[in-house]
Amino acid sequence: LQIAAALVLPLLVVEAGLRTYDGLRGRTAAASESRDDEKLGWVLNSAFRGSRKRNRCGEEVIRAPHDGRFLLRAASRAGGVRVLFIGDSYTQAHEVSSGKAYYDVFAERTQGVFAVWAAGVGGYGNVQEFMMLEELFERIKPDIVVWQLAGKT
């Protein structure tokens, strides 16, 4: 019992210190890009206010607030063939220069032929992505679904 207390007590002190530090810096749940979710484990945080930072390449990355639990991009026009891109962190593209994620490039290069949506959450596996697709399918009613898959190591 004394050994367990000796291990747990320092961890509790560190945790309290980190939470206090985040609170003093003004970091709140609205600063986090994801939040816990009972069904999927975690989802995008709709209270996220957005952020502006530089990625490892020195490019500016502007993260806009999210449109719900998964949606990163909503179609900018109503007509055309409806395409929904879904995936994990590659689709979430949190380190990619603003407007340069693969679905943004697709929308730009196809010059308005497609109405493009994108939904992705970093760390999701295929089952979570499928559940995300089930939730979005009726709302978006895509003609084409592009499912970005990645091998997990």
mmCIF file of C-alpha atoms in Angstrom:
data_model
loop_
_atom_site.group_PDB
_atom_site.id
_atom_site.type_symbol
_atom_site.label_atom_id
_atom_site.label_comp_id
_atom_site.label_asym_id
_atom_site.label_seq_id
_atom_site.Cartn_x
_atom_site.Cartn_y
_atom_site.Cartn_z
ATOM 1 C CA LEU A 1 0.000 0.000 0.000
ATOM 2 C CA GLN A 2 2.828 2.388 0.844
ATOM 3 C CA ILE A 3 4.526 1.658 -2.502
ATOM 4 C CA ALA A 4 1.291 2.349 -4.413
ATOM 5 C CA ALA A 5 0.799 5.614 -2.521
ATOM 6 C CA ALA A 6 4.420 6.581 -3.186
ATOM 7 C CA LEU A 7 3.831 6.080 -6.939
ATOM 8 C CA VAL A 8 0.369 7.616 -7.222
ATOM 9 C CA LEU A 9 0.879 10.736 -5.092
ATOM 10 C CA PRO A 10 3.612 12.292 -7.304
ATOM 11 C CA LEU A 11 1.475 11.618 -10.397
ATOM 12 C CA LEU A 12 -1.491 13.392 -8.823
ATOM 13 C CA VAL A 13 0.687 16.382 -7.940
ATOM 14 C CA VAL A 14 2.028 16.578 -11.520
ATOM 15 C CA GLU A 15 -1.501 16.299 -12.946
ATOM 16 C CA ALA A 16 -2.777 19.086 -10.694
ATOM 17 C CA GLY A 17 0.188 21.233 -11.661
ATOM 18 C CA LEU A 18 -0.397 20.732 -15.387
ATOM 19 C CA ARG A 19 -4.098 21.527 -15.063
ATOM 20 C CA THR A 20 -3.278 24.685 -13.090
ATOM 21 C CA TYR A 21 -0.680 25.694 -15.696
ATOM 22 C CA ASP A 22 -3.192 25.201 -18.542
ATOM 23 C CA GLY A 23 -5.790 27.200 -16.632
ATOM 24 C CA LEU A 24 -3.369 30.089 -16.076
ATOM 25 C CA ARG A 25 -2.505 30.109 -19.784
ATOM 26 C CA GLY A 26 -6.213 30.287 -20.615
ATOM 27 C CA ARG A 27 -6.352 26.834 -22.175
ATOM 28 C CA THR A 28 -9.859 25.501 -21.877
ATOM 29 C CA ALA A 29 -11.912 22.783 -23.531
ATOM 30 C CA ALA A 30 -12.627 25.290 -26.327
ATOM 31 C CA ALA A 31 -8.888 25.333 -27.063
ATOM 32 C CA SER A 32 -8.804 21.580 -27.668
ATOM 33 C CA GLU A 33 -9.481 20.307 -31.159
ATOM 34 C CA SER A 34 -11.155 17.105 -29.941
ATOM 35 C CA ARG A 35 -13.383 16.017 -27.087
ATOM 36 C CA ASP A 36 -14.490 12.734 -25.559
ATOM 37 C CA ASP A 37 -17.444 10.932 -27.115
ATOM 38 C CA GLU A 38 -19.328 8.016 -25.577
ATOM 39 C CA LYS A 39 -19.978 6.249 -28.897
ATOM 40 C CA LEU A 40 -16.729 6.790 -30.845
ATOM 41 C CA GLY A 41 -14.182 7.504 -28.107
ATOM 42 C CA TRP A 42 -13.489 11.049 -29.321
ATOM 43 C CA VAL A 43 -14.751 13.469 -31.950
ATOM 44 C CA LEU A 44 -13.919 16.968 -33.131
ATOM 45 C CA ASN A 45 -14.769 19.624 -30.576
ATOM 46 C CA SER A 46 -17.523 21.898 -31.909
ATOM 47 C CA ALA A 47 -16.532 24.452 -29.226
ATOM 48 C CA PHE A 48 -13.012 24.708 -30.740
ATOM 49 C CA ARG A 49 -12.426 28.378 -31.543
ATOM 50 C CA GLY A 50 -9.788 27.785 -34.187
ATOM 51 C CA SER A 51 -6.069 28.414 -34.130
ATOM 52 C CA ARG A 52 -3.226 29.847 -36.145
ATOM 53 C CA LYS A 53 0.260 28.310 -36.076
ATOM 54 C CA ARG A 54 3.274 27.420 -38.186
ATOM 55 C CA ASN A 55 3.852 23.804 -39.199
ATOM 56 C CA ARG A 56 7.231 22.066 -39.322
ATOM 57 C CA CYS A 57 7.797 23.408 -42.858
ATOM 58 C CA GLY A 58 7.267 26.982 -41.678
ATOM 59 C CA GLU A 59 3.921 27.338 -43.460
ATOM 60 C CA GLU A 60 1.030 29.031 -41.714
ATOM 61 C CA VAL A 61 -1.767 26.660 -40.739
ATOM 62 C CA ILE A 62 -5.113 28.217 -39.885
ATOM 63 C CA ARG A 63 -7.525 25.845 -38.171
ATOM 64 C CA ALA A 64 -11.117 27.030 -38.454
ATOM 65 C CA PRO A 65 -13.792 26.044 -35.943
ATOM 66 C CA HIS A 66 -15.356 22.669 -36.750
ATOM 67 C CA ASP A 67 -18.797 22.101 -38.211
ATOM 68 C CA GLY A 68 -19.987 19.478 -35.763
ATOM 69 C CA ARG A 69 -18.366 16.227 -34.685
ATOM 70 C CA PHE A 70 -16.451 15.295 -37.872
ATOM 71 C CA LEU A 71 -16.958 17.766 -40.680
ATOM 72 C CA LEU A 72 -13.857 19.697 -41.733
ATOM 73 C CA ARG A 73 -15.095 21.059 -45.044
ATOM 74 C CA ALA A 74 -18.629 21.691 -46.239
ATOM 75 C CA ALA A 75 -19.343 22.133 -49.933
ATOM 76 C CA SER A 76 -19.126 25.755 -50.995
ATOM 77 C CA ARG A 77 -21.873 25.259 -53.578
ATOM 78 C CA ALA A 78 -25.030 23.172 -53.719
ATOM 79 C CA GLY A 79 -24.861 21.755 -57.263
ATOM 80 C CA GLY A 80 -22.650 19.211 -58.929
ATOM 81 C CA VAL A 81 -21.662 15.693 -58.069
ATOM 82 C CA ARG A 82 -21.539 15.367 -54.287
ATOM 83 C CA VAL A 83 -18.260 13.902 -53.010
ATOM 84 C CA LEU A 84 -17.555 13.063 -49.376
ATOM 85 C CA PHE A 85 -13.948 12.416 -48.329
ATOM 86 C CA ILE A 86 -13.616 10.553 -45.016
ATOM 87 C CA GLY A 87 -10.576 9.352 -43.111
ATOM 88 C CA ASP A 88 -8.284 9.724 -40.140
ATOM 89 C CA SER A 89 -5.524 12.259 -39.402
ATOM 90 C CA TYR A 90 -4.523 12.429 -43.075
ATOM 91 C CA THR A 91 -7.989 13.772 -43.781
ATOM 92 C CA GLN A 92 -8.099 15.923 -40.650
ATOM 93 C CA ALA A 93 -4.886 17.459 -42.052
ATOM 94 C CA HIS A 94 -4.106 19.428 -38.888
ATOM 95 C CA GLU A 95 -0.478 20.047 -39.961
ATOM 96 C CA VAL A 96 -1.224 20.935 -43.604
ATOM 97 C CA SER A 97 -1.059 24.483 -44.944
ATOM 98 C CA SER A 98 -4.482 26.059 -44.957
ATOM 99 C CA GLY A 99 -6.466 25.139 -48.061
ATOM 100 C CA LYS A 100 -3.907 22.548 -49.190
ATOM 101 C CA ALA A 101 -5.352 19.287 -47.839
ATOM 102 C CA TYR A 102 -5.829 16.669 -50.553
ATOM 103 C CA TYR A 103 -9.584 17.273 -50.764
ATOM 104 C CA ASP A 104 -9.020 21.046 -51.065
ATOM 105 C CA VAL A 105 -6.634 20.437 -53.973
ATOM 106 C CA PHE A 106 -9.198 18.084 -55.538
ATOM 107 C CA ALA A 107 -11.915 20.741 -55.277
ATOM 108 C CA GLU A 108 -9.616 23.399 -56.721
ATOM 109 C CA ARG A 109 -8.379 21.286 -59.648
ATOM 110 C CA THR A 110 -11.835 20.059 -60.637
ATOM 111 C CA GLN A 111 -13.000 23.689 -60.860
ATOM 112 C CA GLY A 112 -16.442 23.363 -59.337
ATOM 113 C CA VAL A 113 -17.539 20.137 -61.023
ATOM 114 C CA PHE A 114 -17.830 18.507 -57.590
ATOM 115 C CA ALA A 115 -19.458 19.691 -54.371
ATOM 116 C CA VAL A 116 -16.811 18.571 -51.846
ATOM 117 C CA TRP A 117 -17.232 17.670 -48.166
ATOM 118 C CA ALA A 118 -14.501 16.275 -45.912
ATOM 119 C CA ALA A 119 -14.745 14.572 -42.540
ATOM 120 C CA GLY A 120 -11.883 13.088 -40.560
ATOM 121 C CA VAL A 121 -10.613 12.635 -37.039
ATOM 122 C CA GLY A 122 -7.018 11.815 -36.180
ATOM 123 C CA GLY A 123 -6.481 8.372 -34.718
ATOM 124 C CA TYR A 124 -9.690 6.851 -36.040
ATOM 125 C CA GLY A 125 -9.626 3.275 -37.263
ATOM 126 C CA ASN A 126 -11.806 1.801 -40.000
ATOM 127 C CA VAL A 127 -14.717 0.953 -37.700
ATOM 128 C CA GLN A 128 -14.875 4.502 -36.296
ATOM 129 C CA GLU A 129 -14.634 5.909 -39.823
ATOM 130 C CA PHE A 130 -17.503 3.664 -40.931
ATOM 131 C CA MET A 131 -19.610 4.856 -37.980
ATOM 132 C CA MET A 132 -18.772 8.435 -38.955
ATOM 133 C CA LEU A 133 -19.857 7.675 -42.541
ATOM 134 C CA GLU A 134 -23.143 6.196 -41.310
ATOM 135 C CA GLU A 135 -23.836 9.357 -39.321
ATOM 136 C CA LEU A 136 -23.000 11.727 -42.215
ATOM 137 C CA PHE A 137 -24.411 9.791 -45.171
ATOM 138 C CA GLU A 138 -28.074 10.767 -44.788
ATOM 139 C CA ARG A 139 -27.199 14.374 -44.078
ATOM 140 C CA ILE A 140 -24.867 14.869 -47.060
ATOM 141 C CA LYS A 141 -26.249 12.225 -49.447
ATOM 142 C CA PRO A 142 -22.989 11.888 -51.392
ATOM 143 C CA ASP A 143 -22.856 10.488 -54.928
ATOM 144 C CA ILE A 144 -19.257 9.386 -54.327
ATOM 145 C CA VAL A 145 -17.449 8.497 -51.092
ATOM 146 C CA VAL A 146 -13.642 8.628 -51.093
ATOM 147 C CA TRP A 147 -12.458 6.693 -48.060
ATOM 148 C CA GLN A 148 -8.848 7.487 -47.145
ATOM 149 C CA LEU A 149 -7.301 4.411 -45.545
ATOM 150 C CA ALA A 150 -3.924 4.208 -43.838
ATOM 151 C CA GLY A 151 -1.978 1.283 -42.481
ATOM 152 C CA LYS A 152 -1.541 1.575 -38.735
ATOM 153 C CA THR A 153 1.797 0.695 -37.210
#
